[in-house]
Each structure stands twice: as C-alpha cells, then as structure tokens.
Short mmCIF file of C-alpha atoms and ligand atoms in Angstrom, two decimals:
data_model
loop_
_atom_site.label_atom_id
_atom_site.label_comp_id
_atom_site.label_asym_id
_atom_site.label_seq_id
_atom_site.Cartn_x
_atom_site.Cartn_y
_atom_site.Cartn_z
CA MET A 126 -0.03 0.00 0.02
CA ALA A 127 2.64 2.48 1.13
CA ASN A 128 4.34 3.05 -2.23
CA THR A 129 1.40 2.48 -4.52
CA HIS A 130 -0.02 5.26 -6.57
CA MET A 131 -3.26 7.02 -5.56
CA GLN A 132 -5.35 9.63 -7.27
CA LEU A 133 -4.90 13.10 -5.75
CA GLN A 134 -8.67 13.27 -4.87
CA GLU A 135 -8.33 9.89 -3.05
CA ILE A 136 -5.32 11.11 -1.15
CA LEU A 137 -7.19 14.20 0.11
CA PHE A 138 -10.22 12.01 0.82
CA SER A 139 -8.14 9.62 2.96
CA GLN A 140 -6.64 12.55 4.92
CA GLY A 141 -9.96 13.93 5.92
CA PHE A 142 -10.58 16.82 3.49
CA GLY A 143 -14.20 16.00 2.94
CA THR A 144 -16.21 13.73 0.65
CA ARG A 145 -14.70 12.57 -2.61
CA ARG A 146 -16.77 15.22 -4.45
CA VAL A 147 -15.46 18.00 -2.15
CA CYS A 148 -11.93 16.71 -2.57
CA ALA A 149 -12.18 16.67 -6.36
CA GLY A 150 -13.61 20.22 -6.15
CA LEU A 151 -10.75 21.42 -4.04
CA VAL A 152 -8.24 20.18 -6.69
CA GLN A 153 -10.23 21.53 -9.62
CA GLN A 154 -10.40 24.98 -8.04
CA GLY A 155 -6.61 25.12 -7.74
CA PHE A 156 -6.60 25.00 -3.91
CA VAL A 157 -4.18 22.07 -3.80
CA GLU A 158 -0.44 22.63 -4.42
CA LEU A 159 2.57 20.45 -4.42
CA ALA A 160 5.94 22.22 -4.18
CA GLY A 161 4.20 25.51 -4.83
CA VAL A 162 2.52 24.36 -8.02
CA PRO A 163 -1.25 24.01 -8.19
CA TYR A 164 -2.56 20.63 -9.56
CA THR A 165 -5.97 20.79 -11.00
CA ASP A 166 -6.55 17.28 -12.26
CA PRO A 167 -8.26 15.25 -9.31
CA ALA A 168 -7.49 11.98 -11.03
CA ILE A 169 -3.78 12.52 -11.42
CA GLU A 170 -1.92 9.61 -9.80
CA MET A 171 1.06 9.96 -7.36
CA VAL A 172 2.87 8.14 -4.64
CA ALA A 173 1.12 9.08 -1.45
CA LYS A 174 3.76 8.03 1.06
CA GLU A 175 5.57 11.05 2.49
CA LEU A 176 3.77 13.38 -0.01
CA CYS A 177 3.77 16.99 1.19
CA PHE A 178 1.04 19.35 -0.12
CA THR A 179 -0.81 22.50 0.72
CA VAL A 180 -4.57 22.81 0.81
CA GLN A 181 -5.71 26.44 0.65
CA GLY A 182 -2.23 27.49 1.83
CA VAL A 183 -2.08 25.16 4.80
CA ALA A 184 0.79 22.55 4.66
CA TRP A 185 0.03 18.89 5.17
CA GLU A 186 2.01 15.57 5.03
CA TYR A 187 0.28 12.35 3.91
CA HIS A 188 -0.01 9.84 6.77
CA GLU A 189 -1.36 6.46 6.05
CA LYS A 190 -2.34 6.15 9.75
CA ALA A 191 -2.51 9.00 12.20
CA TYR A 192 -0.45 8.90 15.45
CA LEU A 193 -0.45 12.06 17.40
CA MET A 194 0.27 13.53 20.86
CA LEU A 195 -1.69 16.23 22.46
CA HIS A 196 -0.77 18.41 25.54
CA LYS A 197 -4.17 18.18 27.12
CA PRO A 198 -5.08 21.28 28.98
CA ALA A 199 -7.39 21.44 31.97
CA GLY A 200 -11.04 22.04 31.42
CA TYR A 201 -11.47 19.67 28.36
CA GLU A 202 -13.20 16.27 28.31
CA CYS A 203 -11.71 13.29 26.41
CA SER A 204 -15.06 12.51 24.80
CA GLN A 205 -16.48 12.96 21.35
CA LYS A 206 -19.81 13.98 23.09
CA PRO A 207 -18.78 15.96 26.06
CA SER A 208 -21.33 16.66 28.84
CA THR A 209 -19.97 19.82 30.51
CA TYR A 210 -16.61 20.98 29.15
CA PRO A 211 -15.39 21.20 25.56
CA SER A 212 -14.06 18.12 23.82
CA ILE A 213 -10.31 17.65 23.31
CA TYR A 214 -11.19 16.85 19.74
CA THR A 215 -11.99 20.53 19.12
CA LEU A 216 -8.23 21.17 19.65
CA LEU A 217 -7.43 19.27 16.45
CA PRO A 218 -7.75 20.50 12.89
CA ALA A 219 -10.90 19.28 11.02
CA PRO A 220 -9.15 16.93 8.62
CA ILE A 221 -7.73 14.99 11.57
CA ARG A 222 -11.10 14.77 13.17
CA GLN A 223 -12.70 13.57 9.87
CA ARG A 224 -10.09 11.17 8.41
CA GLY A 225 -11.46 7.99 7.12
CA GLY A 226 -15.09 9.33 6.93
CA GLY A 227 -17.99 7.20 8.09
CA ALA A 228 -19.37 6.71 11.61
CA ALA A 229 -15.94 5.94 13.25
CA ALA A 230 -14.18 8.88 11.56
CA GLY A 231 -11.09 10.61 12.85
CA VAL A 232 -8.64 9.84 15.55
CA GLN A 233 -9.51 8.49 18.93
CA ALA A 234 -7.74 9.14 22.28
CA VAL A 235 -5.69 6.27 23.71
CA GLY A 236 -7.41 6.03 27.08
CA ARG A 237 -8.87 9.03 28.81
CA LEU A 238 -7.65 11.72 31.20
CA ASP A 239 -10.12 13.55 33.54
CA GLN A 240 -11.41 16.87 32.69
CA ASP A 241 -8.98 18.49 35.26
CA THR A 242 -5.92 16.39 34.37
CA THR A 243 -3.30 17.86 32.13
CA GLY A 244 -0.47 16.38 30.09
CA LEU A 245 0.39 13.78 27.51
CA LEU A 246 -2.44 12.18 25.59
CA LEU A 247 -1.89 10.00 22.46
CA LEU A 248 -4.55 9.77 19.63
CA SER A 249 -4.71 7.50 16.62
CA ASP A 250 -6.98 6.05 14.04
CA ASP A 251 -5.14 2.72 14.16
CA GLY A 252 -7.44 0.46 16.17
CA LYS A 253 -4.71 -2.12 16.88
CA PHE A 254 -2.32 0.59 18.19
CA ILE A 255 -5.05 1.98 20.40
CA HIS A 256 -5.79 -1.48 21.77
CA ARG A 257 -2.13 -2.32 22.44
CA MET A 258 -1.39 0.91 24.11
CA SER A 259 -4.51 0.79 26.30
CA SER A 260 -4.72 -2.94 27.03
CA PRO A 261 -3.77 -3.74 30.66
CA LYS A 262 -1.92 -6.84 29.23
CA HIS A 263 0.79 -4.67 27.70
CA HIS A 264 1.63 -2.79 30.86
CA VAL A 265 2.74 0.38 29.22
CA PRO A 266 3.94 2.54 32.12
CA LYS A 267 2.47 5.98 32.47
CA VAL A 268 3.98 8.64 34.77
CA TYR A 269 1.86 11.10 36.62
CA GLU A 270 3.07 14.19 38.56
CA VAL A 271 0.79 14.50 41.51
CA THR A 272 0.33 17.53 43.88
CA ALA A 273 -1.54 16.42 46.97
CA LYS A 274 -3.73 18.51 49.27
CA HIS A 275 -1.73 17.45 52.30
CA PRO A 276 1.87 16.79 52.95
CA VAL A 277 3.09 13.44 51.60
CA ASP A 278 4.99 11.11 53.91
CA GLY A 279 7.02 7.99 53.56
CA GLN A 280 4.20 5.87 54.85
CA GLN A 281 1.93 7.01 52.06
CA VAL A 282 4.64 6.33 49.47
CA GLY A 283 5.24 2.91 50.95
CA LYS A 284 1.56 2.06 50.79
CA LEU A 285 1.22 3.16 47.12
CA LEU A 286 4.12 0.91 46.26
CA ALA A 287 2.88 -2.03 48.36
CA GLY A 288 -0.64 -1.79 46.94
CA VAL A 289 -3.98 -0.46 47.88
CA VAL A 290 -7.48 -1.93 47.52
CA LEU A 291 -9.98 0.20 45.61
CA ASP A 292 -13.71 -0.06 45.99
CA ASP A 293 -14.41 -1.93 42.67
CA ASP A 294 -11.78 -4.76 42.89
CA PRO A 295 -10.60 -6.79 45.90
CA ARG A 296 -7.09 -7.20 44.22
CA PRO A 297 -4.72 -4.53 45.35
CA VAL A 298 -3.32 -2.10 42.76
CA ARG A 299 0.27 -0.96 43.22
CA ALA A 300 2.42 1.82 41.74
CA ALA A 301 5.35 0.51 39.63
CA ALA A 302 7.33 3.50 41.08
CA CYS A 303 6.61 6.42 43.45
CA VAL A 304 9.10 9.11 44.13
CA GLN A 305 8.46 12.05 46.41
CA THR A 306 9.60 15.26 44.59
CA GLY A 307 8.32 17.94 47.08
CA GLU A 308 6.45 18.43 50.40
CA ARG A 309 3.14 17.68 48.64
CA GLN A 310 4.46 16.46 45.27
CA PHE A 311 5.34 12.90 44.02
CA SER A 312 5.69 11.16 40.79
CA LEU A 313 3.64 8.02 40.41
CA THR A 314 4.19 5.33 37.69
CA LEU A 315 1.13 3.13 36.92
CA THR A 316 0.91 0.32 34.38
CA GLU A 317 -2.81 -0.05 34.46
CA GLY A 318 -5.52 2.50 33.64
CA LYS A 319 -8.51 2.10 35.96
CA TYR A 320 -11.15 4.78 36.26
CA HIS A 321 -9.73 7.66 38.33
CA GLN A 322 -7.07 5.41 39.41
CA VAL A 323 -4.47 8.09 40.72
CA LYS A 324 -7.17 10.03 42.56
CA ARG A 325 -8.61 6.81 44.18
CA MET A 326 -5.13 5.42 45.10
CA VAL A 327 -4.09 8.71 46.75
CA ALA A 328 -7.40 8.84 48.57
CA ALA A 329 -6.77 5.20 49.68
CA VAL A 330 -3.63 6.22 51.50
CA GLY A 331 -5.41 9.12 53.26
CA ASN A 332 -4.44 12.03 51.12
CA ARG A 333 -6.16 13.72 48.14
CA VAL A 334 -5.06 14.99 44.73
CA GLU A 335 -5.21 18.86 44.72
CA ASP A 336 -8.25 20.09 42.86
CA ILE A 337 -6.58 22.58 40.56
CA GLY A 338 -3.27 21.47 38.88
CA GLY A 339 -3.04 18.35 40.95
CA LEU A 340 -2.60 15.80 38.25
CA HIS A 341 -0.38 15.90 35.17
CA ARG A 342 0.74 13.05 32.96
CA SER A 343 4.33 13.62 31.96
CA ARG A 344 5.31 10.35 30.25
CA ILE A 345 3.97 7.20 28.41
CA GLY A 346 6.46 4.45 28.02
CA ALA A 347 9.78 6.19 27.25
CA LEU A 348 7.97 9.15 25.51
CA ASP A 349 8.01 12.42 27.49
CA LEU A 350 5.66 15.33 26.95
CA PRO A 351 7.93 17.73 25.04
CA ALA A 352 8.70 20.87 27.06
CA ASP A 353 8.01 22.95 23.91
CA LEU A 354 4.50 21.62 23.24
CA PRO A 355 2.16 24.23 24.92
CA PRO A 356 -1.13 23.19 26.57
CA GLY A 357 -3.65 22.66 23.75
CA GLY A 358 -0.77 21.96 21.25
CA TRP A 359 -0.48 18.69 19.22
CA ARG A 360 1.94 17.18 16.84
CA TRP A 361 2.49 14.09 14.76
CA LEU A 362 4.49 11.22 16.46
CA THR A 363 7.71 10.56 14.68
CA ALA A 364 8.97 7.03 14.00
CA SER A 365 11.30 7.32 16.95
CA ASP A 366 8.46 8.57 19.21
CA LEU A 367 6.51 5.47 18.27
CA ALA A 368 9.47 3.18 18.91
CA SER A 369 10.02 4.68 22.34
CA ILE A 370 6.43 4.10 23.39
CA ALA A 371 6.28 0.31 23.04
CA GLY A 372 8.08 -2.04 20.64
CA GLU A 373 5.12 -3.88 19.21
CA ALA A 374 2.66 -1.06 19.35
CA ALA A 375 5.05 0.95 17.15
CA LYS A 376 4.72 -1.35 14.20
CA LYS A 377 2.66 0.44 11.52
N1 LIG B 696 -5.94 8.85 37.17
C1 LIG B 696 -6.85 9.82 37.54
O1 LIG B 696 -7.37 9.68 38.68
N2 LIG B 696 -7.24 10.68 36.62
C2 LIG B 696 -6.71 10.72 35.38
O2 LIG B 696 -7.03 11.66 34.58
C3 LIG B 696 -5.67 9.78 35.08
C4 LIG B 696 -5.34 8.85 35.92
#
C-alpha cells in the first residue's frame, strides 16, 4: 500500500478533507499545491507516502495512519460527546477529526484523562495501536506528577508501592514507582488504567489530589511530553516517538 499510486482526490479524501466530491472540487479549483505548483486534475496519480502538499495554503503531509500527541489542557473532556466541558477533539484540525469518513471517523484518544488532568495524551486512527497501548496486558507505564492537598510522607509512598485496595476490585493495585519530589508532590508510575486510578489510590492512603493543577501526565512508555509543546498543542508522532512508546505497538 505504502508506495502504490493514488489519485490526488483519493489522497485528500483519505486525509479527511471531505467527501470525494469535495476533494475533487478542491483540486479543480486550484486549492491544492505540491511544491508551490497548483494541480488541477483530481485523477492525477502519485505516490502518497511522505507526500507533502498544501490545501488552501495550509501545509500537510500524507499519513497512512494517524499517530499524534496532544498536550491536554485542564477544562477539556476526552469524549466525542462531552457533557460539561469542551471536547479535546476541538483542539485538532478538522481533517484529523474527519479522516477515514463514516461513523468511526477521525482519531480516538488512547485512554482518557479526567477533565481537570493535564498532560500527555496519544491519539490515533489505528485500532490495533489503540488497543495495544490501552490494554492492561501490555503494561505500558504511565507517569503522573501529583500534587496532593496534604503533605506526603514515607508511609503513604510505601503504601502506594505495596498496593492499595480500591472499591471496585478486591485485588490490590500498586504503583510501579513512586518518588516524592516535594512536600506535597510525588511522581507516580502506573501500568494499568483504571477509572480515576490516581485519585482513588491517593485517597486510599489518606491524602487527596489537589483540585486545581493536581494531576499531570508527563510520560507514556519512554515518551516524555515535550517541554516545547504548549497546553492545547498537538503534533504528529515521529517514528522514533513510536518506537520509544512500546516495541510492538510501534509497528505500523
Ligand atoms: N488517574 C486519575 O485519577 N485521573 C486521570 O485523569 C488519570 C489517571
């Protein structure tokens, strides 16, 4: 697939620029340029892989599958149909939200962060990748920077490492790592993704995650949230980003 030829209108359609008819129209109207040259034949064939083009002056690169990272800001829900706050999907350009067309169009978040949690969120339209990254079987470690309401002590850290029982499962859940970084701050590594897991584990040891700015995800696998990606910002994952998240999950 990767090196086969595709019609220009099909390339645009696969990348989320609208129906086939709309994509053909964009080309016919001269809105699509390659290396600064407008192409007006929608049926012209070209190699899609690594193709760079502009649509109405905006630069795009062809991606057979979409793998992205988003710096989730506070006050956004990880849902396509949010109940109270705006959806994280509104932070992405329309073509990324519409890729593929149909009912299951666009990228989906790999797991969810709470409305008030900030930090690294991955999104993709590759169902296998989403499954591998979110499946508890694969134990992909996720690092959370926690600010607690009350001072943290060695006993609390010890309990988080030893395991705590949450109300929906008699089996204890334990942190893979827990390092105190301040009087009320610690860094917690989890390999599962239960509902409100960090908040419930912190409550189970007699403390509480601070309401505002209390929870931030800084790392997934070996992939850190880049310091230069501002809240609300997103970017494509590179091949080396993908390799650093999880060996098998990186295979395209
Ligand atoms: N644990 C939580 O409690 N909330 C999140 O958003 C992520 C992990």
